[in-house]
Coordinates of C-alpha atoms and ligand atoms in Angstrom, one line a residue:
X98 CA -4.8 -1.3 -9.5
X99 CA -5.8 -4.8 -9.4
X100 CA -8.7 -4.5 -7.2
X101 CA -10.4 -1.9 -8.8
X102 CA -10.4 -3.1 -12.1
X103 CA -13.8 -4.4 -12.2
X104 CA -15.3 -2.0 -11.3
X105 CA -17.4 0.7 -13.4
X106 CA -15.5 4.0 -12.0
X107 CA -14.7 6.7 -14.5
X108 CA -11.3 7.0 -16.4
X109 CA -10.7 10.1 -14.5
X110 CA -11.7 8.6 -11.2
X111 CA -9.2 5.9 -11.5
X112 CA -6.7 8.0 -13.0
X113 CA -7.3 9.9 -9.6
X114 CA -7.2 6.7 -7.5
X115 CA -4.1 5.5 -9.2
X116 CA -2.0 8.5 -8.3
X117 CA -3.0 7.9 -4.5
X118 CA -1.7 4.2 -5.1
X119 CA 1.8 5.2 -6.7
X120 CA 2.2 7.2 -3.3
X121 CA 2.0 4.0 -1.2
X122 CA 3.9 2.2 -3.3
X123 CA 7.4 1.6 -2.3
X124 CA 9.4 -0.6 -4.7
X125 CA 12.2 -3.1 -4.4
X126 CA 15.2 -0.5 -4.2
X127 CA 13.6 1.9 -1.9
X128 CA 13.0 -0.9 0.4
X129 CA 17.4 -1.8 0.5
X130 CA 17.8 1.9 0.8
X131 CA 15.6 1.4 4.4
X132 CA 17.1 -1.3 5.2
X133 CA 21.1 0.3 4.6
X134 CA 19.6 3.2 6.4
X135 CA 18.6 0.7 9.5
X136 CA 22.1 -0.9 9.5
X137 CA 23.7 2.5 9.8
X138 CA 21.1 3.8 12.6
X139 CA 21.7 0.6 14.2
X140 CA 25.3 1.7 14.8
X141 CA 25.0 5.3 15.7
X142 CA 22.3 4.2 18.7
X143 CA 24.8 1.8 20.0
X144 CA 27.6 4.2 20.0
X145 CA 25.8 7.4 21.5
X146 CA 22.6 8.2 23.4
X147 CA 20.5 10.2 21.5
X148 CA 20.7 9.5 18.3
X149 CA 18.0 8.4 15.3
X150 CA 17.2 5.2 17.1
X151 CA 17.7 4.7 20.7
X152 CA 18.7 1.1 20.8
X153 CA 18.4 0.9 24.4
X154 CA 20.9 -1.6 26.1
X155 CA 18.5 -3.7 28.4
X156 CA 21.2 -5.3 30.7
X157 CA 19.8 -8.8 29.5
X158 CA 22.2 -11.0 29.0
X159 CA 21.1 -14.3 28.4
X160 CA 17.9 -16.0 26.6
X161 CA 16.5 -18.6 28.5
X162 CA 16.6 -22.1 26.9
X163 CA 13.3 -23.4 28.5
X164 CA 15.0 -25.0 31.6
X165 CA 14.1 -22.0 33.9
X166 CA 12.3 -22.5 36.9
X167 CA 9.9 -20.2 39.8
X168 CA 7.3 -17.9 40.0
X169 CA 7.1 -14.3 39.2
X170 CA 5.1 -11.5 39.2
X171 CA 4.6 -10.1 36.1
X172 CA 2.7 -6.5 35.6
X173 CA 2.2 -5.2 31.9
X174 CA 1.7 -2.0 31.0
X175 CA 1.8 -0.5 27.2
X176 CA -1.0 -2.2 25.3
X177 CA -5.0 -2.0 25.7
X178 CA -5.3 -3.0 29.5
X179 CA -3.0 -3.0 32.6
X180 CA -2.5 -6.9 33.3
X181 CA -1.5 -8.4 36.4
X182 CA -0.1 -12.1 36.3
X183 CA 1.6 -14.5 38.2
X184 CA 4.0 -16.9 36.0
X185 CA 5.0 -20.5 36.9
X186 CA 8.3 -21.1 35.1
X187 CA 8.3 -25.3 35.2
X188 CA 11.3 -25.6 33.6
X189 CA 10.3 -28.0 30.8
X190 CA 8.9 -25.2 28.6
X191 CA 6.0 -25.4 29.9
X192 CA 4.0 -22.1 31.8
X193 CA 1.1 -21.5 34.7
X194 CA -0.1 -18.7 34.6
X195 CA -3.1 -16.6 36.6
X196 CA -3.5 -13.1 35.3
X197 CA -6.8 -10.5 36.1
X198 CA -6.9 -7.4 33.8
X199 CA -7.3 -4.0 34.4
X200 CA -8.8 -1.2 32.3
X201 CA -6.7 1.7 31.8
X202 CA -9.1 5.2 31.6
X203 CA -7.8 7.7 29.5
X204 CA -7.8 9.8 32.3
X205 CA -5.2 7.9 33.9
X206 CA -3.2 7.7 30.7
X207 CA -3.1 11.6 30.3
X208 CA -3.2 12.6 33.9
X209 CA -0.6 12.7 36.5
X210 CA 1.6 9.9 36.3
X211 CA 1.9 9.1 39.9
X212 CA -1.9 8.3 39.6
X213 CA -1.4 6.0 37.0
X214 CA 1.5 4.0 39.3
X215 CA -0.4 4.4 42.1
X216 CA -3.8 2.7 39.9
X217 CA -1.0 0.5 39.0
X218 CA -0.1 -0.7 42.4
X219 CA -3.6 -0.7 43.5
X220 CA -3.9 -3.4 40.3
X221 CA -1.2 -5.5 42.1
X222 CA -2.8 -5.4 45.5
X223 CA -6.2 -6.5 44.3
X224 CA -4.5 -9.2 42.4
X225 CA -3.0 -10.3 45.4
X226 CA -6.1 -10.4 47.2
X227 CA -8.4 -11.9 45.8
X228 CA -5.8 -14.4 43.6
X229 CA -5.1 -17.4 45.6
X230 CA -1.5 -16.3 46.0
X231 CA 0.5 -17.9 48.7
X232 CA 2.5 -15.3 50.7
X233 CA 6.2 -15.3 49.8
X234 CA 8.7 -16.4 52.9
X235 CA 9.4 -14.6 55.6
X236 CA 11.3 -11.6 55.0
X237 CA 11.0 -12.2 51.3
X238 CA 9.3 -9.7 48.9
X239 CA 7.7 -11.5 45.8
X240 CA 9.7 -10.6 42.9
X241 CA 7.9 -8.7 39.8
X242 CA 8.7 -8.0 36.3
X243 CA 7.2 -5.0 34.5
X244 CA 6.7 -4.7 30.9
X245 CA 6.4 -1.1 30.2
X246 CA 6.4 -0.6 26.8
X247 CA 7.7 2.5 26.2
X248 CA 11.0 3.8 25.3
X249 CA 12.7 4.3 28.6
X250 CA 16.9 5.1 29.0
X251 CA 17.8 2.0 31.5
X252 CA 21.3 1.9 33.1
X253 CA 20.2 -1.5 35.1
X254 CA 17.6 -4.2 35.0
X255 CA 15.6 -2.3 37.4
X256 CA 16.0 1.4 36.5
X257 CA 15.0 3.4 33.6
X258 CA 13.7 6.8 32.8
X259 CA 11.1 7.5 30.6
X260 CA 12.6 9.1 27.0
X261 CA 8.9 9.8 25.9
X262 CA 5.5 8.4 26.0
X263 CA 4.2 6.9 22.7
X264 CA 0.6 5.5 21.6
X265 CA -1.4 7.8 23.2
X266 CA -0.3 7.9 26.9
X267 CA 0.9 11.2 28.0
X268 CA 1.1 11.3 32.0
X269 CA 2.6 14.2 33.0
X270 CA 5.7 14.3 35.2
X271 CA 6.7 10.5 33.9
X272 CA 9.4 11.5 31.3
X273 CA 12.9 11.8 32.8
X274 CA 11.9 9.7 36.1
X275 CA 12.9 6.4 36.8
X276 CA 9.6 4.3 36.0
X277 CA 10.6 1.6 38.6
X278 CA 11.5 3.7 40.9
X279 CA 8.1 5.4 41.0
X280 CA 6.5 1.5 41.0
X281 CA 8.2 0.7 43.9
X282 CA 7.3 4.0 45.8
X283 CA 3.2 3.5 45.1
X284 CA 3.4 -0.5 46.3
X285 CA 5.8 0.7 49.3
X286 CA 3.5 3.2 50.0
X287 CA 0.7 0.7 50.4
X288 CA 3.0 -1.9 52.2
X289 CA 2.8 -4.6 49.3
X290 CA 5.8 -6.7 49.9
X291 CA 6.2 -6.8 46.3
X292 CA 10.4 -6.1 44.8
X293 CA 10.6 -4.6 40.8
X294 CA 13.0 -6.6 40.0
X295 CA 13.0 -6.1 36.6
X296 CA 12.4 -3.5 33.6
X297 CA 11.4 -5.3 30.5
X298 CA 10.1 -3.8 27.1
X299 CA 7.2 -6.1 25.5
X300 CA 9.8 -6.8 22.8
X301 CA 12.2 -7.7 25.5
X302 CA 9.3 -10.1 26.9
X303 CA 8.6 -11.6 23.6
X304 CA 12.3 -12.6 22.8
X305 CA 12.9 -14.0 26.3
X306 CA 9.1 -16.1 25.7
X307 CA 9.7 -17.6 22.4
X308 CA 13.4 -18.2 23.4
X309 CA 12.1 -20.1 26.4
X310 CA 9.8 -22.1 24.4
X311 CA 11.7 -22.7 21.2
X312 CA 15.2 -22.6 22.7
X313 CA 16.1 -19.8 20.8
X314 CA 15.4 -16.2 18.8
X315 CA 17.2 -13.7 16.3
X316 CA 14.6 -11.0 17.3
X317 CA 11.0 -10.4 19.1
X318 CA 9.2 -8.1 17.4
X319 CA 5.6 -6.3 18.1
X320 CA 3.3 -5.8 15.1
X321 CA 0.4 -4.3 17.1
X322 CA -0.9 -0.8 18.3
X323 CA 3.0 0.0 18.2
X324 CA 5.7 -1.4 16.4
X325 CA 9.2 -2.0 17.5
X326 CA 12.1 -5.2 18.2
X327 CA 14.7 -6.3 20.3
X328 CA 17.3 -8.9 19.6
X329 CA 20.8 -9.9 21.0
X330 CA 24.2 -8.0 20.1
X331 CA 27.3 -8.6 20.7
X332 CA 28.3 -6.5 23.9
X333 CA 31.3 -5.4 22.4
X334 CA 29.1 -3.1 19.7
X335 CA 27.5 -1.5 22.5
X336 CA 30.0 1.1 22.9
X337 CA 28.0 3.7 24.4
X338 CA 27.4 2.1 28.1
X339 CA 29.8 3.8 30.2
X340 CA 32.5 2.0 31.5
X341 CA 31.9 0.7 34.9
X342 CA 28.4 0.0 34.0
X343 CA 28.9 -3.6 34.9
X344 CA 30.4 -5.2 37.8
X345 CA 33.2 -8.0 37.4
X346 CA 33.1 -9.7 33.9
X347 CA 31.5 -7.9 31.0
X348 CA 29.0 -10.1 29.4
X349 CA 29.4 -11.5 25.7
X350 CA 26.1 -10.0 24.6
X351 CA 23.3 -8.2 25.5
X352 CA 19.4 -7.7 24.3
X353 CA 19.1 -3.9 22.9
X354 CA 15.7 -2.6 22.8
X355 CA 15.9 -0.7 19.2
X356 CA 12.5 1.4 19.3
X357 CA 12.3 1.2 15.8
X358 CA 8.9 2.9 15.9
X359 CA 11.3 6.0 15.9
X360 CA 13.0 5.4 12.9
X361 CA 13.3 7.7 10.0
X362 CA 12.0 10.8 12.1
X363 CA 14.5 12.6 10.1
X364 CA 12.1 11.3 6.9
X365 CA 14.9 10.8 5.1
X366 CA 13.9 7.4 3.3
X367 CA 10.2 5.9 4.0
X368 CA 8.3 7.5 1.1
X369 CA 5.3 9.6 2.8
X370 CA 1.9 10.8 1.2
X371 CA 0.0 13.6 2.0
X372 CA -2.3 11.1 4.2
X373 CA 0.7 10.7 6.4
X374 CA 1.7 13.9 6.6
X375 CA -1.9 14.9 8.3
X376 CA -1.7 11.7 10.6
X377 CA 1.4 13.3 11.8
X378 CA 0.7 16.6 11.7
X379 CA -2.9 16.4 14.0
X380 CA -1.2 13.3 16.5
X381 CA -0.5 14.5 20.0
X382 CA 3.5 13.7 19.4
X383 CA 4.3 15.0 15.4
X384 CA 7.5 14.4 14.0
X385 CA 8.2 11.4 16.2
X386 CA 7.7 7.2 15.7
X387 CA 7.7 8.5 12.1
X388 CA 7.9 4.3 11.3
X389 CA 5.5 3.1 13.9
X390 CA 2.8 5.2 11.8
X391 CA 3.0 4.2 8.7
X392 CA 2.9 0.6 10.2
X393 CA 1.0 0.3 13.3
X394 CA -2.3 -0.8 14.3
X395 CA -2.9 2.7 16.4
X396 CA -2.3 4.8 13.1
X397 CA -3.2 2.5 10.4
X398 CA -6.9 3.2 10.4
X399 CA -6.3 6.6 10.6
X400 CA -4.6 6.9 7.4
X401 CA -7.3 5.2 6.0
X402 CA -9.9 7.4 7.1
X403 CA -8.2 10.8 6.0
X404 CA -7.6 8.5 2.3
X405 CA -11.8 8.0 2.7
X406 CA -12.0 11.9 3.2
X407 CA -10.5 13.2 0.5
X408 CA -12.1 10.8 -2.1
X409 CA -15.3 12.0 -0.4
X410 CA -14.2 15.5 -0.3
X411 CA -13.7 14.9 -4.0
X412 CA -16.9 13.5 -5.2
X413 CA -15.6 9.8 -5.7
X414 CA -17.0 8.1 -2.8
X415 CA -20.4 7.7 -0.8
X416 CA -21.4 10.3 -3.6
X417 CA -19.9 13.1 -2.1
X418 CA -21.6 12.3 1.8
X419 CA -19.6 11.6 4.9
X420 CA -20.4 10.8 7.9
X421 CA -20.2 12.2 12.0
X422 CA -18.2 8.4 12.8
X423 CA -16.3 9.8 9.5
X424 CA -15.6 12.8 10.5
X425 CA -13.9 12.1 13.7
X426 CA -10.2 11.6 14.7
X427 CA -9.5 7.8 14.8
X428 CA -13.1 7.4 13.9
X429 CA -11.9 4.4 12.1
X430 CA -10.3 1.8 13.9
X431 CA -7.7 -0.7 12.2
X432 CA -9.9 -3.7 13.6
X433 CA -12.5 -2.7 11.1
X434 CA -9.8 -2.6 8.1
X435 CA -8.9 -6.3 9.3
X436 CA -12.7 -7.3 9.4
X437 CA -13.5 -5.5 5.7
X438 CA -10.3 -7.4 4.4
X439 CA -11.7 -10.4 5.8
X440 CA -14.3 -10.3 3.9
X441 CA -14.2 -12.0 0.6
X442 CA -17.2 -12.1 -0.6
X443 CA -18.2 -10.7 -4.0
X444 CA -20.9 -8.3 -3.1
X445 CA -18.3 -7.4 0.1
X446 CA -21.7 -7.5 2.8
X447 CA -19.6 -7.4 5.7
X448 CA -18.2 -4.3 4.3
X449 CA -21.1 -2.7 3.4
X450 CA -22.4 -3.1 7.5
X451 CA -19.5 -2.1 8.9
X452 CA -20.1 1.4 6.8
X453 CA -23.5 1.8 7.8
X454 CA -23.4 0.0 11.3
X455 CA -20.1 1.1 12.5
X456 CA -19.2 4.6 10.2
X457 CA -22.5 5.9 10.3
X458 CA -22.5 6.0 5.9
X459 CA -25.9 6.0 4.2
X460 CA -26.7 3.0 2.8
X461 CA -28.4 4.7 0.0
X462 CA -24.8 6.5 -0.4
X463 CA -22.9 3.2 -1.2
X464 CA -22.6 1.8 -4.5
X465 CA -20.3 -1.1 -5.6
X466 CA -17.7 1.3 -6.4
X467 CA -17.8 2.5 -2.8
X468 CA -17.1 -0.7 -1.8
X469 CA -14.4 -1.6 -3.9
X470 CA -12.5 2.2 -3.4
X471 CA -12.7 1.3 0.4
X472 CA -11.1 -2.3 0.2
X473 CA -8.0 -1.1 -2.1
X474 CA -7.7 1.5 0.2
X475 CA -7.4 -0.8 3.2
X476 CA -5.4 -2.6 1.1
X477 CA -2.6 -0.3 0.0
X478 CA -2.3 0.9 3.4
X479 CA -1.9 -2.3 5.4
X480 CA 0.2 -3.7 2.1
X481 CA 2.4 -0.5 2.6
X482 CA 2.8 -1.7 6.3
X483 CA 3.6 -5.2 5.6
X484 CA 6.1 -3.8 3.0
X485 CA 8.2 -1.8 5.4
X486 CA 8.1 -4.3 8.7
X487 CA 9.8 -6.1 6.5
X488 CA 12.7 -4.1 6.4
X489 CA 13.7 -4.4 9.7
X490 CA 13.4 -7.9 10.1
X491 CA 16.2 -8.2 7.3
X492 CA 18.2 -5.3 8.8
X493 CA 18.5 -7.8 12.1
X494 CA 19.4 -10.4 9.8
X495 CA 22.4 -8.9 8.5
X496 CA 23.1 -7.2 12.0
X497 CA 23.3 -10.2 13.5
X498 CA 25.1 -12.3 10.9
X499 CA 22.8 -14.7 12.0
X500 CA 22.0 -16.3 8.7
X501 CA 25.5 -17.2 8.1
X502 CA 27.7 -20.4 8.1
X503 CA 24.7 -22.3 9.4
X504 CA 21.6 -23.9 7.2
X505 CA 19.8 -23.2 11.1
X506 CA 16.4 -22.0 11.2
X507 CA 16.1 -18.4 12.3
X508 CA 13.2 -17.7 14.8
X509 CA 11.6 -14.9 15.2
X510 CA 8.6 -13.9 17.5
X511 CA 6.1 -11.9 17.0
X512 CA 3.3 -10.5 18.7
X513 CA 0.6 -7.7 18.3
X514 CA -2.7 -7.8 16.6
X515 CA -1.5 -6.5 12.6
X516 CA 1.2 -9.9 13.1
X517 CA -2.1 -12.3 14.8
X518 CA -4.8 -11.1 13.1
X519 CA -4.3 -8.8 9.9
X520 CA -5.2 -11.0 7.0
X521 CA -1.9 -11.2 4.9
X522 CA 0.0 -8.8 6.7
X523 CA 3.0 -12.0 7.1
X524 CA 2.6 -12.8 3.6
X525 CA 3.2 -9.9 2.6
X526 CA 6.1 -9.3 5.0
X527 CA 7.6 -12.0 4.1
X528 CA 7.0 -11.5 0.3
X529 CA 8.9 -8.5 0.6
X530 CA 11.7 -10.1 3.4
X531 CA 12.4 -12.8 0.4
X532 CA 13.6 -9.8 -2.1
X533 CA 15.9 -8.4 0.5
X534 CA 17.5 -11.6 1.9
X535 CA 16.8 -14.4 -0.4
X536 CA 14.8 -17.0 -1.3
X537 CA 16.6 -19.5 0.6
X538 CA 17.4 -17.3 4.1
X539 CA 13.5 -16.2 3.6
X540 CA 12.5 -19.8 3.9
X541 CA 14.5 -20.4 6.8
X542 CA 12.7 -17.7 9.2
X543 CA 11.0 -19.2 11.2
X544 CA 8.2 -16.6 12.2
X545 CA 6.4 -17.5 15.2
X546 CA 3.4 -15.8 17.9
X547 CA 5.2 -15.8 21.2
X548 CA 3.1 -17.2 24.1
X549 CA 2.5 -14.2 26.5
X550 CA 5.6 -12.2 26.1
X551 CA 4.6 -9.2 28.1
X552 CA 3.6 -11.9 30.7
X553 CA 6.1 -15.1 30.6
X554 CA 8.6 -12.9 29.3
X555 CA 8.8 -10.3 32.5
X556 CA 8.8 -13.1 34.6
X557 CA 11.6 -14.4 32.4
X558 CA 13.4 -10.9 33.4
X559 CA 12.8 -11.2 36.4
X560 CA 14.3 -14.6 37.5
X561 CA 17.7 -13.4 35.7
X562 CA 17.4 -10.0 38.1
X563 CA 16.9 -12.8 40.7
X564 CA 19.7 -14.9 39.6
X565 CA 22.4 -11.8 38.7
X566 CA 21.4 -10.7 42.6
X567 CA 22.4 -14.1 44.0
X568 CA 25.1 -14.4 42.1
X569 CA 26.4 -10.8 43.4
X570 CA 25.8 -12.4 46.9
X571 CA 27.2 -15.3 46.3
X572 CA 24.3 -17.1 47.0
X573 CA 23.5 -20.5 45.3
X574 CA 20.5 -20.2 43.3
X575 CA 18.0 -23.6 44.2
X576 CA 15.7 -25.6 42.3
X577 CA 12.3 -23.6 41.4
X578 CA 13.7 -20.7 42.4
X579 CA 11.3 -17.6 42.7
X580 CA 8.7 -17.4 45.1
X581 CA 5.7 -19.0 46.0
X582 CA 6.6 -22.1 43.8
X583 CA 4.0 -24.7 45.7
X584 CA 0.9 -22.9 44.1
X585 CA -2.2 -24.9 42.8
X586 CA -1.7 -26.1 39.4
X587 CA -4.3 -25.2 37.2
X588 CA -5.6 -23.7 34.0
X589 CA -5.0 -20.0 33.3
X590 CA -7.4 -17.2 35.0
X591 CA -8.3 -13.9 33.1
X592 CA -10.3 -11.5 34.6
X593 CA -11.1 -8.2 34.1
X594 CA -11.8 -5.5 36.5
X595 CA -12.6 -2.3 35.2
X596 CA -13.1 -0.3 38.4
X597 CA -10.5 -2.0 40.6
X598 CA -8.5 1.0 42.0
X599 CA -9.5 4.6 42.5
X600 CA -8.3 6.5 39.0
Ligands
GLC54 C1 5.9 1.7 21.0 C2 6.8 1.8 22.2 C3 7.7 0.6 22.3 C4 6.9 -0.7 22.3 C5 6.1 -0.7 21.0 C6 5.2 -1.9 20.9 O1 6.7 1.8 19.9 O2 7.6 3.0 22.2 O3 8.4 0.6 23.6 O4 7.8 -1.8 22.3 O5 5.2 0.5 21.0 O6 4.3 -2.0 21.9

């Protein structure tokens, strides 16, 4: 308990504190029995639906090596906003992008679904409007790429149903509908000549990106409010597609969406505490994305504040006080256990105003002690976290055999706010990646932000809908293809519209 040894708690008290510790701790062995445990889920999701993890086939079949070429739509739904863009594929890994934002209410996450596509096409049609968008061509829709990220059961580029929501959405009559299919119907409805050309998960998005711009990737992983990968397999693993699911030639490979966040629902092998087993047991979807909450950015802070609790609810903290901010489900938000790890400083004042600014605790109620129980406990939790993302890197690494026969870097991106922000969170990934593969195989990974997956990475999707469609029709595929290629060069545009389109 290294970061509470200078302090002046009681022997009892850090006797107390220490038996927390030991039930975040998960050592070396425990951390190969996850990762077997991955290799075997791997292969069950590939073989059959339903299983542990869904590894959904994507019907991607190629990474883009940077040469790619048009504009696309690109509409991204999963994370904190809805975000319209319009991506400018130049073809010499290089982007141009114009995107506006739009915020999503929680009524529209927990209403009725079609109100949310509908908000969503509404989103587009502003965008349209009041971008300086050039029209497509005659009789040509402009093609669009949605990230949803969510796990959905696709059987094409441009159909999948909902499996479930996840992070806090929870539309009702989404799941078991085809989430392009009800996109298309809202713009249709409102005669925007846009075509969904394309499904894409943000993992999906963030594979095809950093492929684009570093001309290759083992994996594209999100560290962020949710966690989860994608990466390329080898078609013929993918037993489970029906035959017939592909016209003419089968492909070699194909990106498979795992949604890891669901793995070990069975709790079988991630060591849980008792802080974890309240998360789970007062979240609006208990017993599911078992991983995803002991990792992600949506859950972390919550595990911290029921850790706060219970040393409060014991006497050991804030002398025995809480507070209302406390008190309240997700009162503590994973940004402020980024900003009090931030914080170096001896005395630890940023941590001390983000208790009384931001949690509402008496300032008269925090001692040292208080301050240093509240940094190790930020600390084993997003340490835990880093600990067991790790695991699944490695289990991609041996899935893929990619590390072998070649001294070749291995790249992986990565986005989400834990991966960009957390301080430490990729050291100690990668501390923990080097025990599993190796020093030398550690070294080699290459882990890198991807530029705008959800973004670059739809549009991505969409130009190889684009190109698998002319192909079909036997029609060549031009230079710059995509629409609306002679647009105004210049920087990118965010804005952000909260009221946009009637919720
Ligand atoms: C959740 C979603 C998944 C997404 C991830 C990261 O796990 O189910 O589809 O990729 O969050 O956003």
């Amino acid at each position: 308990m290294t970061s509470l040894a200078n302090t002046s708690l009681n022997p009892a008290a850090l006797d107390f504190l220490e038996r927390i510790e030991r039930q975040f701790h998960v050592d070396d062995a425990q951390l190969q029995i996850i990762v077997d445990q991955f290799l075997k889920d791997f292969e069950a999701g590939l073989n059959k639906n339903g299983q542990a993890l869904p590894m959904v086939p994507t019907y991607v079949t190629h990474l883009p090596d940077g040469t790619e070429k048009g504009t696309f739509l690109a509409l991204d739904l999963g994370g904190t906003n809805l975000r319209v863009c319009q991506v400018t594929l130049l073809g010499n890994q290089q982007v141009e992008m114009k995107q506006s934002k739009y915020r999503v209410s929680d009524a529209l996450k927990t209403g009725e679904a079609v109100d949310l596509f509908n908000y969503m096409a509404d989103s587009v049609d502003h965008f349209l409007t009041t971008t300086d968008v050039a029209p497509g061509a005659e009789d040509e829709d402009l093609y669009l790429g949605l990230t949803f990220s969510f796990p959905v059961d696709q059987t094409a580029i441009n159909k999948g149903k909902l499996i479930h929501w996840t992070k806090g959405f929870m539309a009702t009559n989404a799941i078991g509908h085809d989430v392009m299919q009800m996109l298309q119907d809202a713009l249709d409805r409102r005669h925007i000549h846009v075509k969904c050309a394309a499904l894409i998960n943000d993992t999906v998005g963030c594979l095809l990106s950093h492929a684009y711009f570093s001309g290759g990737c083992i994996l594209g992983a999100i560290f962020g409010t949710g966690t989860n990968g994608a990466y390329v397999e080898d078609f013929t693993k993918v037993t489970k597609l029906p035959k017939g699911a592909f016209e003419g030639t089968l492909p070699k490979s194909m990106v498979i969406n795992i949604e890891w966040g669901a793995f070990d629902n069975a709790r079988k092998v991630i060591p849980r505490t008792i802080f974890d087993n309240k998360l789970d047991r007062e979240s609006i979807n208990p017993r599911f994305q078992a991983y995803e909450k002991c990792i992600s950015g949506m859950y972390l802070g919550e595990i911290v504040r029921n850790i706060l609790l219970y040393l409060v609810d014991n006497s050991i903290l804030f002398s025995g006080y809480s507070s209302k901010q406390l008190n309240t489900h997700y009162g503590f938000d994973t940004e402020l256990m980024s900003n009090i790890e931030s914080d170096k400083s001896d005395e630890g004042r940023t941590v001390r105003e983000i208790l009384t600014e931001k949690m509402g605790i008496d300032d008269q109620s925090i001692g040292p002690n208080d301050i240093a129980i509240v940094r190790w406990a930020c600390k084993i939790v997003a340490g835990r976290a880093a600990k067991l993302s790790s695991c699944a890197v490695a289990a991609i690494i041996h899935e893929t055999h990619c590390a072998e026969g070649n001294e070749d870097f291995l790249d992986v991106g990565v986005d989400g706010s834990l991966i960009a922000f957390y301080p430490g969170f990729e050291d100690g990934l990668r501390e923990s990646l080097r025990t599993l593969v190796g020093e030398s195989i550690e070294k080699r990974t290459r882990i890198g932000l991807a530029k705008d997956g959800s973004g670059i990475g739809a549009a991505l999707g969409a130009l190889g809908a684009l190109k698998a469609e002319r192909a079909r029709a036997g029609v060549p595929m031009g230079d710059g293809v995509g629409l609306n290629h002679h647009l105004p060069k210049g920087l990118a545009m965010t804005e952000m519209h909260p009221e946009t389109a009637a919720a």
